[in-house]
Coordinates of C-alpha atoms in Angstrom, one line a residue:
X1 CA -17.8 -6.5 -13.9
X2 CA -18.8 -6.0 -10.3
X3 CA -16.7 -3.9 -8.0
X4 CA -16.8 -2.1 -4.7
X5 CA -16.3 1.6 -4.7
X6 CA -14.4 3.5 -2.0
X7 CA -16.0 7.0 -1.7
X8 CA -13.8 9.0 0.6
X9 CA -14.7 12.6 0.9
X10 CA -15.2 14.5 -2.3
X11 CA -13.8 11.7 -4.4
X12 CA -14.6 8.0 -5.2
X13 CA -11.8 5.5 -5.3
X14 CA -12.2 1.9 -6.3
X15 CA -10.6 -0.6 -3.8
X16 CA -11.5 -4.0 -5.1
X17 CA -12.1 -5.0 -8.7
X18 CA -12.4 -8.7 -8.5
X19 CA -15.6 -10.1 -9.9
X20 CA -18.4 -10.2 -7.3
X21 CA -16.0 -9.3 -4.5
X22 CA -17.0 -6.5 -2.1
X23 CA -15.2 -5.0 0.8
X24 CA -16.0 -7.0 3.9
X25 CA -13.8 -5.5 6.6
X26 CA -11.3 -2.7 7.1
X27 CA -8.3 -2.6 9.3
X28 CA -6.3 0.6 10.1
X29 CA -2.7 1.0 11.3
X30 CA -1.1 4.3 12.3
X31 CA -0.6 5.5 8.7
X32 CA -2.0 2.8 6.5
X33 CA -5.3 1.1 5.7
X34 CA -6.1 -2.5 4.7
X35 CA -9.3 -3.8 3.1
X36 CA -10.3 -7.5 3.1
X37 CA -12.7 -8.6 0.4
X38 CA -15.7 -10.9 0.7
X39 CA -13.6 -13.6 -1.0
X40 CA -10.6 -13.1 1.2
X41 CA -8.4 -10.9 -1.0
X42 CA -6.5 -8.1 0.8
X43 CA -5.3 -4.7 -0.4
X44 CA -3.5 -2.0 1.6
X45 CA -2.6 1.6 0.9
X46 CA -1.0 4.6 2.6
X47 CA 2.4 4.6 4.2
X48 CA 4.8 1.9 3.1
X49 CA 8.0 2.9 4.8
X50 CA 8.2 -0.4 6.6
X51 CA 6.8 -2.6 3.8
X52 CA 3.4 -2.8 5.5
X53 CA 1.6 -2.7 2.1
X54 CA 3.2 -6.1 1.2
X55 CA 4.0 -5.1 -2.4
X56 CA 7.7 -6.0 -2.5
X57 CA 8.8 -2.3 -2.3
X58 CA 8.7 0.7 0.0
X59 CA 6.5 2.9 -2.2
X60 CA 3.4 4.4 -0.6
X61 CA 0.1 4.2 -2.4
X62 CA -3.0 6.3 -2.4
X63 CA -1.4 9.8 -2.5
X64 CA -1.0 9.9 -6.3
X65 CA -3.0 9.3 -9.5
X66 CA -3.5 5.8 -10.8
X67 CA -2.6 4.1 -7.5
X68 CA -6.0 2.8 -6.3
X69 CA -8.6 0.5 -7.8
X70 CA -7.4 -1.8 -10.5
X71 CA -3.9 -0.2 -10.2
X72 CA -3.6 -1.4 -6.5
X73 CA -2.4 -5.0 -6.5
X74 CA -3.8 -7.5 -4.1
X75 CA -1.4 -8.9 -1.5
X76 CA 0.0 -12.4 -2.3
X77 CA -0.8 -14.6 0.7
X78 CA 0.5 -17.8 -1.0
X79 CA -0.8 -20.3 -3.5
X80 CA -4.5 -21.1 -2.9
X81 CA -4.6 -19.1 0.2
X82 CA -7.1 -16.3 1.2
X83 CA -7.7 -14.3 4.4
X84 CA -10.4 -14.8 6.9
X85 CA -9.2 -11.9 9.0
X86 CA -6.7 -9.0 8.7
X87 CA -5.5 -7.0 11.6
X88 CA -3.1 -4.0 11.6
X89 CA -0.6 -2.7 14.1
X90 CA 1.2 0.6 13.8
X91 CA 3.5 -0.6 11.0
X92 CA 2.7 -4.3 10.5
X93 CA -0.2 -6.5 9.6
X94 CA -1.2 -10.1 10.1
X95 CA -3.6 -12.2 8.2
X96 CA -5.5 -15.2 9.5
X97 CA -5.7 -17.6 6.5
X98 CA -8.4 -20.1 5.5
X99 CA -6.3 -22.9 6.9
X100 CA -6.1 -21.2 10.3
X101 CA -2.5 -20.3 10.0
X102 CA -1.0 -16.8 10.3
X103 CA 1.2 -14.7 8.0
X104 CA 2.6 -11.3 9.1
X105 CA 4.4 -8.6 7.2
X106 CA 5.8 -5.1 7.6
X107 CA 8.1 -3.8 10.3
X108 CA 9.8 -6.7 12.2
X109 CA 11.5 -4.8 15.0
X110 CA 11.3 -6.6 18.4
X111 CA 9.8 -9.7 16.9
X112 CA 6.3 -8.5 16.3
X113 CA 6.0 -10.6 13.1
X114 CA 6.7 -13.7 15.1
X115 CA 9.4 -15.2 12.9
X116 CA 12.3 -15.5 15.3
X117 CA 14.1 -12.5 14.0
X118 CA 13.7 -8.7 13.6
X119 CA 13.6 -8.7 9.8
X120 CA 11.2 -6.5 7.9
X121 CA 9.1 -8.5 5.4
X122 CA 7.1 -7.4 2.4
X123 CA 9.6 -4.9 0.9
X124 CA 11.3 -7.3 -1.6
X125 CA 9.8 -9.4 -4.4
X126 CA 10.8 -12.7 -2.7
X127 CA 9.2 -12.0 0.7
X128 CA 5.5 -12.4 0.1
X129 CA 3.3 -15.3 -1.2
X130 CA 4.8 -18.7 -0.8
X131 CA 8.1 -17.1 0.4
X132 CA 6.4 -15.7 3.5
X133 CA 6.4 -18.2 6.3
X134 CA 3.6 -18.9 8.7
X135 CA 3.8 -17.9 12.3
X136 CA 4.5 -20.9 14.6
X137 CA 1.8 -20.9 17.3
X138 CA 2.5 -24.3 18.8
X139 CA 2.0 -27.9 17.9
X140 CA -1.3 -28.4 16.2
X141 CA -2.5 -24.9 17.1
X142 CA -4.3 -22.5 14.8
X143 CA -5.6 -19.0 15.3
X144 CA -9.2 -17.9 15.5
X145 CA -8.9 -14.2 16.2
X146 CA -6.1 -11.5 16.0
X147 CA -5.3 -8.3 17.7
X148 CA -2.2 -6.2 16.9
X149 CA -0.8 -3.4 19.1
X150 CA 2.0 -0.9 18.5
X151 CA 4.9 -3.3 18.6
X152 CA 3.3 -6.6 19.5
X153 CA 0.8 -9.1 18.3
X154 CA -1.7 -11.4 19.9
X155 CA -3.9 -14.3 18.8
X156 CA -6.7 -16.3 20.3
X157 CA -6.0 -19.9 19.4
X158 CA -8.3 -22.8 18.6
X159 CA -8.1 -24.0 22.2
X160 CA -9.2 -20.6 23.5
X161 CA -5.8 -19.7 24.9
X162 CA -4.1 -16.3 24.1
X163 CA -0.5 -15.9 22.9
X164 CA 1.2 -12.6 22.4
X165 CA 4.7 -11.8 20.9
X166 CA 6.8 -8.8 20.1
X167 CA 7.8 -6.1 22.5
X168 CA 7.2 -7.1 26.1
X169 CA 8.7 -4.2 28.1
X170 CA 5.4 -3.1 29.6
X171 CA 4.2 -6.6 30.4
X172 CA 1.8 -6.5 27.4
X173 CA 2.7 -10.1 26.5
X174 CA 1.2 -11.2 29.8
X175 CA 3.9 -13.8 30.6
X176 CA 5.3 -12.3 33.8
X177 CA 8.5 -10.9 32.3
X178 CA 9.7 -7.8 30.3
X179 CA 11.3 -10.0 27.7
X180 CA 10.6 -9.5 24.0
X181 CA 9.3 -12.7 22.3
X182 CA 9.5 -13.6 18.6
X183 CA 12.8 -11.9 17.8
X184 CA 15.0 -14.9 18.6
X185 CA 15.2 -18.6 18.0
X186 CA 13.1 -20.9 20.3
X187 CA 10.8 -18.0 21.3
X188 CA 7.7 -19.0 19.3
X189 CA 5.6 -22.1 19.0
X190 CA 5.6 -24.4 22.0
X191 CA 8.3 -22.2 23.5
X192 CA 5.9 -19.2 23.8
X193 CA 3.8 -19.5 26.9
X194 CA 0.1 -18.5 26.8
X195 CA -1.3 -15.6 28.8
X196 CA -2.4 -16.9 32.2
X197 CA -6.0 -15.7 32.4
X198 CA -6.9 -17.4 35.6
X199 CA -7.8 -20.9 36.8
X200 CA -10.2 -22.5 34.3
X201 CA -10.5 -19.3 32.3
X202 CA -10.3 -19.1 28.5
X203 CA -10.6 -16.2 26.0
X204 CA -13.5 -15.3 23.8
X205 CA -11.5 -12.6 22.1
X206 CA -8.6 -10.2 22.6
X207 CA -7.9 -6.6 21.8
X208 CA -4.6 -4.7 21.8
X209 CA -3.9 -1.0 22.6
X210 CA -0.5 0.5 21.9
X211 CA 1.2 -1.2 24.9
X212 CA -1.5 -3.1 26.7
X213 CA -4.1 -5.8 25.9
X214 CA -7.5 -6.9 27.1
X215 CA -9.2 -10.2 26.9
X216 CA -12.9 -10.9 27.1
X217 CA -13.2 -14.3 28.9
X218 CA -15.5 -17.3 28.6
X219 CA -17.5 -16.2 31.6
X220 CA -18.0 -12.7 30.1
X221 CA -15.5 -11.1 32.5
X222 CA -12.8 -8.8 31.2
X223 CA -9.1 -8.7 32.1
X224 CA -6.4 -6.2 30.9
X225 CA -2.6 -6.2 31.3
X226 CA 0.4 -4.2 30.2
X227 CA 0.9 -0.5 30.4
X228 CA -1.5 1.0 33.0
X229 CA -0.2 4.4 33.9
X230 CA -3.4 6.3 33.0
X231 CA -5.9 3.7 34.2
X232 CA -6.3 2.0 30.9
X233 CA -6.3 -1.4 32.5
X234 CA -9.5 -0.5 34.4
X235 CA -8.4 -1.9 37.7
X236 CA -8.7 1.2 39.9
X237 CA -5.0 1.9 40.1
X238 CA -2.4 3.7 38.0
X239 CA 0.0 0.7 38.2
X240 CA 2.7 1.6 35.6
X241 CA 2.7 -2.0 34.3
X242 CA 0.9 -5.3 35.1
X243 CA 2.2 -8.5 33.7
X244 CA 5.9 -7.9 33.6
X245 CA 6.5 -9.6 37.0
X246 CA 5.7 -13.1 38.1
X247 CA 2.6 -13.3 40.2
X248 CA 0.7 -10.5 38.5
X249 CA -1.3 -12.5 36.0
X250 CA -3.8 -15.4 36.4
X251 CA -6.0 -15.4 39.5
X252 CA -4.0 -12.4 40.8
X253 CA -5.1 -10.2 37.9
X254 CA -8.4 -8.5 38.8
X255 CA -11.3 -8.3 36.4
X256 CA -12.5 -4.9 35.1
X257 CA -15.7 -3.8 36.9
X258 CA -18.1 -2.6 34.3
X259 CA -21.1 -2.1 36.6
X260 CA -23.6 -4.2 38.4
X261 CA -24.8 -7.0 36.2
X262 CA -23.0 -5.6 33.1
X263 CA -20.7 -7.6 30.8
X264 CA -18.7 -6.7 27.7
X265 CA -19.6 -8.0 24.3
X266 CA -16.9 -6.1 22.3
X267 CA -13.7 -4.3 23.1
X268 CA -11.6 -1.6 21.5
X269 CA -8.4 0.1 22.6
X270 CA -6.2 3.1 21.7
X271 CA -2.9 4.4 22.9
X272 CA -3.9 5.1 26.5
X273 CA -7.6 4.3 26.6
X274 CA -10.0 1.3 26.2
X275 CA -13.7 1.0 25.5
X276 CA -16.3 -1.7 25.9
X277 CA -19.6 -2.2 24.3
X278 CA -21.8 -3.7 27.0
X279 CA -24.6 -6.3 26.9
X280 CA -27.2 -3.5 27.2
X281 CA -25.8 -1.7 24.2
X282 CA -24.2 1.1 26.2
X283 CA -20.5 2.0 25.9
X284 CA -18.0 2.7 28.7
X285 CA -14.5 4.0 28.2
X286 CA -11.6 4.3 30.7
X287 CA -8.0 5.4 30.8
X288 CA -6.5 8.7 29.7
X289 CA -8.9 11.5 28.9
X290 CA -6.7 14.4 27.8
X291 CA -8.4 14.5 24.4
X292 CA -11.9 13.6 25.5
X293 CA -11.3 10.1 24.3
X294 CA -13.5 8.7 27.1
X295 CA -16.6 10.3 25.6
X296 CA -17.9 11.5 29.0
X297 CA -20.0 14.2 27.3
X298 CA -18.3 17.1 29.0
X299 CA -14.8 18.6 28.6
X300 CA -12.5 17.1 31.2
X301 CA -9.0 15.9 31.4
X302 CA -9.7 13.6 34.4
X303 CA -8.5 10.1 33.8
X304 CA -10.8 7.2 34.7
X305 CA -9.8 3.8 36.0
X306 CA -6.6 4.9 37.8
X307 CA -8.2 5.4 41.2
X308 CA -10.7 3.6 43.4
X309 CA -14.4 4.4 42.8
X310 CA -13.9 5.3 39.2
X311 CA -15.0 2.1 37.5
X312 CA -18.2 0.0 37.8
X313 CA -21.3 2.0 38.6
X314 CA -19.1 5.1 39.1
X315 CA -18.1 5.2 35.4
X316 CA -20.6 7.0 33.3
X317 CA -21.5 5.6 29.8
X318 CA -20.7 7.5 26.6
X319 CA -23.5 9.7 25.4
X320 CA -24.7 7.9 22.3
X321 CA -27.8 10.0 21.8
X322 CA -31.4 9.7 23.0
X323 CA -32.6 6.1 22.8
X324 CA -29.5 4.9 20.9
X325 CA -27.3 1.9 21.5
X326 CA -24.0 0.7 20.0
X327 CA -23.7 -2.1 17.5
X328 CA -19.9 -1.9 16.9
X329 CA -16.9 -0.1 18.3
X330 CA -13.5 0.8 16.9
X331 CA -10.7 3.0 18.3
X332 CA -7.8 4.9 16.8
X333 CA -4.9 6.3 18.7
X334 CA -6.8 8.9 20.6
X335 CA -10.4 8.6 19.4
X336 CA -13.2 6.1 19.3
X337 CA -16.2 5.7 17.0
X338 CA -19.4 3.6 17.5
X339 CA -21.8 2.3 14.9
X340 CA -25.2 2.7 16.4
X341 CA -28.3 0.6 16.2
X342 CA -29.8 2.9 13.6
X343 CA -26.6 2.7 11.4
X344 CA -25.3 6.1 12.3
X345 CA -21.6 6.7 13.2
X346 CA -20.8 8.6 16.4
X347 CA -17.2 9.6 17.2
X348 CA -15.4 11.3 20.0
X349 CA -11.8 12.1 21.2
X350 CA -8.9 13.9 19.6
X351 CA -9.7 15.6 16.3
X352 CA -6.3 16.8 15.0
X353 CA -6.8 15.8 11.4
X354 CA -10.6 15.5 11.1
X355 CA -10.7 11.9 12.2
X356 CA -14.0 12.4 14.0
X357 CA -15.8 13.6 10.9
X358 CA -17.2 16.6 12.7
X359 CA -15.7 19.8 14.2
X360 CA -15.7 19.0 17.9
X361 CA -14.2 16.5 20.3
X362 CA -17.3 15.4 22.3
X363 CA -19.6 12.6 21.0
X364 CA -21.4 13.7 17.8
X365 CA -22.8 11.9 14.8
X366 CA -21.0 11.8 11.4
X367 CA -22.8 12.9 8.3
X368 CA -22.5 10.0 5.9
X369 CA -24.7 11.4 3.2
X370 CA -28.4 11.6 2.5
X371 CA -30.1 8.4 3.4
X372 CA -26.9 6.5 4.0
X373 CA -26.2 4.3 7.0
X374 CA -23.1 2.3 8.0
X375 CA -22.8 -1.5 8.3
X376 CA -19.2 -1.4 9.6
X377 CA -16.8 1.1 11.2
X378 CA -13.0 0.9 11.6
X379 CA -10.7 3.4 13.2
X380 CA -6.9 3.6 13.5
X381 CA -4.2 6.2 13.9
X382 CA -5.9 9.4 12.9
X383 CA -8.3 8.0 10.3
X384 CA -11.8 6.5 10.5
X385 CA -13.6 4.5 7.7
X386 CA -17.2 3.3 7.4
X387 CA -18.6 0.7 5.1
X388 CA -22.0 1.9 4.0
X389 CA -25.3 0.2 3.2
X390 CA -24.7 0.7 -0.5
X391 CA -21.3 -0.9 -0.3
X392 CA -19.4 2.4 -0.6
X393 CA -16.7 3.1 1.9
X394 CA -16.1 6.6 3.3
X395 CA -12.9 7.5 5.1
X396 CA -11.9 10.7 6.8
X397 CA -9.1 12.2 8.9
X398 CA -5.4 12.4 8.3
X399 CA -4.1 11.9 4.7
X400 CA -0.5 12.9 5.0
X401 CA 0.7 9.6 3.3
X402 CA -2.4 8.8 1.2
X403 CA -4.3 6.9 3.9
X404 CA -7.7 8.1 2.4
X405 CA -6.7 6.7 -1.0
X406 CA -7.8 9.8 -2.9
X407 CA -4.7 10.5 -4.9
X408 CA -3.6 13.4 -2.8
X409 CA -2.5 14.3 0.8
X410 CA -5.2 16.6 1.9
X411 CA -6.8 15.9 5.3
X412 CA -10.6 15.8 5.4
X413 CA -13.3 15.7 8.0
X414 CA -13.2 18.8 10.2
X415 CA -15.3 20.9 7.8
X416 CA -19.0 20.1 7.1
X417 CA -18.1 20.7 3.4
X418 CA -15.9 17.6 3.6
X419 CA -18.7 15.3 4.8
X420 CA -22.2 14.0 3.9
X421 CA -23.4 14.5 0.3
X422 CA -20.1 16.1 -0.6
X423 CA -18.8 12.6 -0.9
X424 CA -21.1 11.9 -3.9
X425 CA -19.5 10.0 -6.7
X426 CA -20.4 12.8 -9.0
X427 CA -17.5 14.7 -7.5
X428 CA -15.1 11.9 -8.3
X429 CA -11.6 12.4 -9.6
X430 CA -10.9 11.4 -13.2
X431 CA -9.1 8.3 -12.0
X432 CA -12.0 7.2 -9.8
X433 CA -14.6 8.0 -12.4
X434 CA -12.7 5.8 -14.9
X435 CA -12.6 3.0 -12.3
X436 CA -16.3 3.3 -11.6
X437 CA -17.2 3.2 -15.3
X438 CA -15.9 -0.3 -15.3
X439 CA -18.8 -1.5 -13.2
X440 CA -21.0 -1.9 -16.2

């Protein structure tokens, strides 16, 4: 039997046990983690107080013995269906299925699941699989990419438009009102207007922060809307909100200035900050900087993007190390990590639970173990995970509710003894060791 191991700091935990299936992507919420396999199966662990694990109960998983690996059930997405993408909000998830349709589960407050009500789904036996409806995106429309914020969800559709639903109080739905959408009848499908990105403009992809969103457009420009108090919209002002009043979107919404000749190829966003990986491999971050989440390379609490002359050529790039460029970005609530061109992981920002994988707050590399490099990085809440070149996955940070999947609630990552070769499978727990023995 082939399987993929999740090595997460001093212990090894098996995530997927399906034949020939490996972990392909990870998605992190505030206090839970989801893994999508190479064949489209999905498993989630950690907090389950709002049914975000999709197991028909409210029992958290990953903080006790015999809860991971073969003991962790895959999520039932429906007969014959598998996932092409999974994205996590604070307490909910959405999966883009092989037929292009969406299914969402977890906390339903304010319509973030998009089902025309505020009902939580995933906590009862008759709420997943074929019982779980698909999200209505409009006549003939399917989804091609997802982004979930704290209490809202967004999707890029097959016609390159963007639709967002859920909480709209900060203008994060981009429809010129403060109305919530998705919690009542006649609010989804053809009734839900797309985000106005400007005349002739379409979206390449979208990312969601806690209460704001950004879209990378077809002309490689970048636009952000929603909560902007700390400059996280990158428009050179501290407008409390953009997008909640008519006339603020479309051609009236300015693009984010990333510097002369520079364009974004990837975006990530946290609670009050956003980051872009640029076409030259550099990274720029803007918004609130009270926890060094902008990675400026020096301790400062100065926000960037909320005043004139702070964006564009004025905004310094993150220090990635001599000669290094970024290949991938991912942000948690108050931190960001980059996978670099040489496969190292570099993290910066708040480090309350060890989510940076080192002792500081400024940009520094994470010790993944002797000879190991990363092929994927994912951050969320107060946790970071990296998929390694040997198909192991290492996670570090807060573990209060079992997010690290180690069978305990001990945080890991601040001490050097937590990282690097200390994550060897030879230090596995009995449960993990038993799971690994089944690889033969």
